[in-house]
Amino acid sequence: MPDRSPRPEGAALPVQALIFDMDGTMIDSMPWHAKSWVAFAQRHGITMPADEILRRTTGRTGTECMREVFERELPPDECLALVNEKEAIYRELFDAPFAEVAGFTAFARQAAARGLKVAVGTAGDRHNVAFALERLKMDPPPLTIVGGDEGLRGKPEPDIFLEAARRIDADPARCIVFEDAPFGIEAARRAGMRAVAVCSTHGADELAGPHVIAAVPDYHSLLRSHFLETLDVALS
């Protein structure tokens, strides 16, 4: 897939922070989420196809996902139990074949070395975040992690990204979001942030927008194109 180089206006403001989605953006987990949804749906007699489940749930919080999949309101305690069940299946399936999106940890390390603040904004819960970070061994670790079990609205609402920016004292207009899903790309736009589309699960055409400054297959591509060196970094 050809890369789209950053547009000139993409570097108009000095950049303070990079905010990464997790699933499909930091880690190559989406096929395993799909498999876990299939197993979960079979247990509960849900007939919705896996691709429809993913379309309706990717980027949403666990509670929002369960209400989408069961297509009815569910009490909070029932939602939590169902989320825990589904995500336990996912972690069991993804444990042995765990993999990052190619080049992610090297890219994040270089970003931090250049003085950029690195944060995570994900709809995943604390258990999935711990699962991922234990295996990624990011050095340095993210300055903050905003998860989908903190009571914020899920994507495409901007809440998760805005909270990540707030916690690291970054101006949203000086943040770049890295996302692999349409809901996440839209959440970045609503947050007033620029975005890089990581095309691990969707095509560049599905992740397009006036705020999207690049579309790439993985982080090796960004490293080869010296993407970080094109950014005017705000060292404050």
Tab-separated table of C-alpha atoms in Angstrom:
chain	number	residue	atom	x	y	z
A	1	MET	CA	0.000	0.000	0.000
A	2	PRO	CA	1.517	3.351	-0.923
A	3	ASP	CA	2.099	5.822	1.878
A	4	ARG	CA	0.588	9.282	1.856
A	5	SER	CA	3.166	11.800	2.970
A	6	PRO	CA	2.072	14.368	5.562
A	7	ARG	CA	0.426	17.388	3.963
A	8	PRO	CA	2.186	20.720	4.573
A	9	GLU	CA	-0.614	21.972	6.814
A	10	GLY	CA	-0.205	18.858	9.002
A	11	ALA	CA	2.866	20.414	10.623
A	12	ALA	CA	1.404	23.899	10.966
A	13	LEU	CA	1.461	23.826	14.772
A	14	PRO	CA	4.335	22.531	16.897
A	15	VAL	CA	3.437	19.070	18.190
A	16	GLN	CA	3.405	18.379	21.911
A	17	ALA	CA	2.051	14.840	22.107
A	18	LEU	CA	1.276	11.624	20.288
A	19	ILE	CA	-1.811	9.751	21.502
A	20	PHE	CA	-2.092	6.107	20.480
A	21	ASP	CA	-5.153	3.954	20.308
A	22	MET	CA	-4.248	0.436	21.451
A	23	ASP	CA	-6.051	-2.383	19.615
A	24	GLY	CA	-5.020	-2.522	15.971
A	25	THR	CA	-2.771	0.512	16.467
A	26	MET	CA	-0.205	-0.496	19.084
A	27	ILE	CA	-0.880	-4.230	19.002
A	28	ASP	CA	-2.017	-6.478	16.166
A	29	SER	CA	-5.020	-7.686	18.133
A	30	MET	CA	-8.058	-7.165	15.932
A	31	PRO	CA	-8.122	-10.673	14.399
A	32	TRP	CA	-8.122	-12.065	17.929
A	33	HIS	CA	-10.881	-9.744	19.053
A	34	ALA	CA	-12.880	-11.053	16.084
A	35	LYS	CA	-12.223	-14.656	17.110
A	36	SER	CA	-13.183	-13.909	20.708
A	37	TRP	CA	-16.438	-12.280	19.583
A	38	VAL	CA	-17.275	-15.424	17.575
A	39	ALA	CA	-16.700	-17.646	20.616
A	40	PHE	CA	-18.612	-15.267	22.906
A	41	ALA	CA	-21.534	-15.006	20.470
A	42	GLN	CA	-21.782	-18.779	20.224
A	43	ARG	CA	-21.950	-19.086	24.012
A	44	HIS	CA	-24.796	-16.597	24.205
A	45	GLY	CA	-26.779	-17.534	21.114
A	46	ILE	CA	-25.997	-14.277	19.318
A	47	THR	CA	-26.437	-14.597	15.550
A	48	MET	CA	-24.930	-11.258	14.524
A	49	PRO	CA	-21.996	-11.902	12.125
A	50	ALA	CA	-18.514	-11.185	13.451
A	51	ASP	CA	-17.819	-8.471	10.879
A	52	GLU	CA	-21.013	-6.664	11.903
A	53	ILE	CA	-20.092	-6.966	15.573
A	54	LEU	CA	-16.694	-5.421	14.890
A	55	ARG	CA	-18.196	-2.647	12.780
A	56	ARG	CA	-20.587	-1.725	15.570
A	57	THR	CA	-18.237	-2.115	18.523
A	58	THR	CA	-14.659	-1.180	17.568
A	59	GLY	CA	-13.722	1.935	19.538
A	60	ARG	CA	-16.668	1.726	21.901
A	61	THR	CA	-16.382	0.987	25.614
A	62	GLY	CA	-17.184	-2.472	26.949
A	63	THR	CA	-20.598	-1.420	28.237
A	64	GLU	CA	-21.446	0.208	24.914
A	65	CYS	CA	-20.302	-2.925	23.064
A	66	MET	CA	-22.532	-5.249	25.047
A	67	ARG	CA	-25.570	-3.055	24.530
A	68	GLU	CA	-24.833	-3.017	20.796
A	69	VAL	CA	-24.374	-6.779	20.569
A	70	PHE	CA	-27.373	-7.740	22.720
A	71	GLU	CA	-29.389	-4.880	21.150
A	72	ARG	CA	-31.013	-3.943	24.438
A	73	GLU	CA	-30.306	-2.084	27.630
A	74	LEU	CA	-28.335	-4.104	30.169
A	75	PRO	CA	-27.789	-3.349	33.865
A	76	PRO	CA	-24.236	-2.171	34.656
A	77	ASP	CA	-23.347	-5.263	36.696
A	78	GLU	CA	-24.502	-7.593	33.922
A	79	CYS	CA	-22.528	-5.567	31.365
A	80	LEU	CA	-19.389	-5.803	33.470
A	81	ALA	CA	-19.698	-9.586	33.826
A	82	LEU	CA	-20.206	-9.994	30.080
A	83	VAL	CA	-17.285	-7.707	29.248
A	84	ASN	CA	-15.008	-9.628	31.609
A	85	GLU	CA	-16.084	-12.911	30.007
A	86	LYS	CA	-15.495	-11.736	26.451
A	87	GLU	CA	-12.126	-10.102	27.178
A	88	ALA	CA	-10.879	-13.153	29.075
A	89	ILE	CA	-11.538	-15.194	25.920
A	90	TYR	CA	-9.628	-12.597	23.871
A	91	ARG	CA	-6.570	-12.610	26.155
A	92	GLU	CA	-6.440	-16.396	26.178
A	93	LEU	CA	-6.552	-16.527	22.382
A	94	PHE	CA	-4.014	-13.724	21.821
A	95	ASP	CA	-1.511	-14.706	24.512
A	96	ALA	CA	0.767	-17.031	22.533
A	97	PRO	CA	0.622	-15.219	19.157
A	98	PHE	CA	0.839	-11.735	20.724
A	99	ALA	CA	2.409	-9.209	18.349
A	100	GLU	CA	2.774	-5.466	18.115
A	101	VAL	CA	1.859	-3.525	15.005
A	102	ALA	CA	5.204	-3.681	13.222
A	103	GLY	CA	7.674	-1.094	14.472
A	104	PHE	CA	5.452	0.398	17.179
A	105	THR	CA	7.775	0.204	20.205
A	106	ALA	CA	10.737	1.550	18.236
A	107	PHE	CA	8.620	4.419	16.925
A	108	ALA	CA	7.248	5.296	20.378
A	109	ARG	CA	10.749	5.189	21.866
A	110	GLN	CA	12.085	7.539	19.191
A	111	ALA	CA	9.117	9.872	19.680
A	112	ALA	CA	9.833	10.145	23.400
A	113	ALA	CA	13.539	10.711	22.694
A	114	ARG	CA	12.599	13.675	20.507
A	115	GLY	CA	10.716	15.245	23.418
A	116	LEU	CA	7.189	14.275	22.403
A	117	LYS	CA	4.758	13.256	25.123
A	118	VAL	CA	3.405	9.754	24.516
A	119	ALA	CA	-0.049	8.767	25.765
A	120	VAL	CA	-2.572	5.998	25.176
A	121	GLY	CA	-6.288	6.536	24.617
A	122	THR	CA	-8.166	3.261	24.237
A	123	ALA	CA	-11.629	1.807	24.638
A	124	GLY	CA	-9.954	-1.269	26.125
A	125	ASP	CA	-10.314	-1.933	29.834
A	126	ARG	CA	-7.569	-1.995	32.456
A	127	HIS	CA	-7.096	-5.758	32.135
A	128	ASN	CA	-6.482	-5.582	28.394
A	129	VAL	CA	-4.209	-2.561	28.861
A	130	ALA	CA	-2.130	-4.424	31.471
A	131	PHE	CA	-2.012	-7.473	29.182
A	132	ALA	CA	-0.663	-5.377	26.304
A	133	LEU	CA	1.827	-3.249	28.238
A	134	GLU	CA	3.310	-6.237	30.053
A	135	ARG	CA	4.187	-7.732	26.687
A	136	LEU	CA	5.197	-4.555	24.836
A	137	LYS	CA	7.639	-3.451	27.554
A	138	MET	CA	7.586	0.156	26.320
A	139	ASP	CA	10.657	2.136	27.386
A	140	PRO	CA	9.809	4.740	28.464
A	141	PRO	CA	6.227	3.818	29.357
A	142	PRO	CA	3.327	6.071	28.311
A	143	LEU	CA	2.897	9.198	30.417
A	144	THR	CA	-0.793	8.404	30.824
A	145	ILE	CA	-3.321	5.782	29.762
A	146	VAL	CA	-7.020	6.552	29.429
A	147	GLY	CA	-9.137	3.399	29.242
A	148	GLY	CA	-12.647	2.497	28.277
A	149	ASP	CA	-13.666	1.505	31.789
A	150	GLU	CA	-13.217	4.984	33.286
A	151	GLY	CA	-16.781	6.170	32.678
A	152	LEU	CA	-16.026	8.226	29.573
A	153	ARG	CA	-17.980	7.983	26.348
A	154	GLY	CA	-16.379	5.744	23.753
A	155	LYS	CA	-15.337	6.693	20.263
A	156	PRO	CA	-16.464	8.363	17.977
A	157	GLU	CA	-16.987	10.778	20.892
A	158	PRO	CA	-13.765	12.671	21.658
A	159	ASP	CA	-13.782	12.160	25.435
A	160	ILE	CA	-10.986	9.584	25.694
A	161	PHE	CA	-8.532	11.580	23.576
A	162	LEU	CA	-9.392	14.874	25.254
A	163	GLU	CA	-8.854	13.339	28.683
A	164	ALA	CA	-5.474	11.954	27.599
A	165	ALA	CA	-4.434	15.425	26.428
A	166	ARG	CA	-5.674	17.005	29.662
A	167	ARG	CA	-3.693	14.604	31.830
A	168	ILE	CA	-0.425	15.378	30.077
A	169	ASP	CA	-1.145	19.118	29.816
A	170	ALA	CA	-1.192	19.132	26.020
A	171	ASP	CA	-3.205	21.380	23.731
A	172	PRO	CA	-5.514	19.161	21.625
A	173	ALA	CA	-4.562	21.121	18.511
A	174	ARG	CA	-0.936	20.148	19.176
A	175	CYS	CA	-1.667	16.411	19.520
A	176	ILE	CA	-1.523	13.752	16.834
A	177	VAL	CA	-3.708	10.672	17.260
A	178	PHE	CA	-2.716	7.299	15.813
A	179	GLU	CA	-5.763	5.194	14.955
A	180	ASP	CA	-6.765	2.139	12.947
A	181	ALA	CA	-10.574	2.454	13.031
A	182	PRO	CA	-13.147	4.850	11.558
A	183	PHE	CA	-14.685	5.639	14.954
A	184	GLY	CA	-11.246	6.558	16.283
A	185	ILE	CA	-10.405	8.747	13.306
A	186	GLU	CA	-13.712	10.561	13.820
A	187	ALA	CA	-13.035	10.908	17.557
A	188	ALA	CA	-9.721	12.609	16.756
A	189	ARG	CA	-11.506	15.056	14.445
A	190	ARG	CA	-14.089	15.878	17.112
A	191	ALA	CA	-11.268	16.406	19.601
A	192	GLY	CA	-9.638	18.944	17.280
A	193	MET	CA	-6.584	16.721	16.817
A	194	ARG	CA	-4.667	15.692	13.743
A	195	ALA	CA	-4.453	11.975	13.001
A	196	VAL	CA	-2.334	9.313	11.391
A	197	ALA	CA	-4.279	6.384	9.953
A	198	VAL	CA	-2.647	3.049	10.746
A	199	CYS	CA	-4.091	0.794	8.062
A	200	SER	CA	-3.716	-2.529	9.866
A	201	THR	CA	-7.433	-3.349	9.734
A	202	HIS	CA	-9.027	-0.754	7.432
A	203	GLY	CA	-8.040	0.837	4.149
A	204	ALA	CA	-6.892	4.426	3.830
A	205	ASP	CA	-10.163	5.325	2.126
A	206	GLU	CA	-12.082	4.239	5.246
A	207	LEU	CA	-9.805	6.300	7.490
A	208	ALA	CA	-9.733	9.508	5.475
A	209	GLY	CA	-10.465	13.014	6.694
A	210	PRO	CA	-9.192	16.570	6.411
A	211	HIS	CA	-7.319	16.121	9.697
A	212	VAL	CA	-5.552	12.902	8.606
A	213	ILE	CA	-1.961	13.833	7.763
A	214	ALA	CA	-0.690	10.372	6.792
A	215	ALA	CA	-1.943	6.848	6.120
A	216	VAL	CA	0.527	4.000	6.561
A	217	PRO	CA	0.517	0.206	6.904
A	218	ASP	CA	2.710	0.182	10.031
A	219	TYR	CA	5.359	2.088	11.975
A	220	HIS	CA	8.279	0.777	9.937
A	221	SER	CA	6.878	2.900	7.138
A	222	LEU	CA	6.863	5.984	9.378
A	223	LEU	CA	10.412	5.275	10.522
A	224	ARG	CA	11.651	4.843	6.950
A	225	SER	CA	10.015	8.101	5.864
A	226	HIS	CA	11.501	9.959	8.881
A	227	PHE	CA	8.011	11.079	9.887
A	228	LEU	CA	9.107	12.197	13.345
A	229	GLU	CA	11.806	14.403	11.867
A	230	THR	CA	9.167	16.259	9.832
A	231	LEU	CA	7.386	17.384	13.006
A	232	ASP	CA	8.077	20.684	14.656
A	233	VAL	CA	8.253	19.535	18.281
A	234	ALA	CA	7.067	21.903	21.002
A	235	LEU	CA	9.496	21.345	23.853
A	236	SER	CA	7.322	22.623	26.681
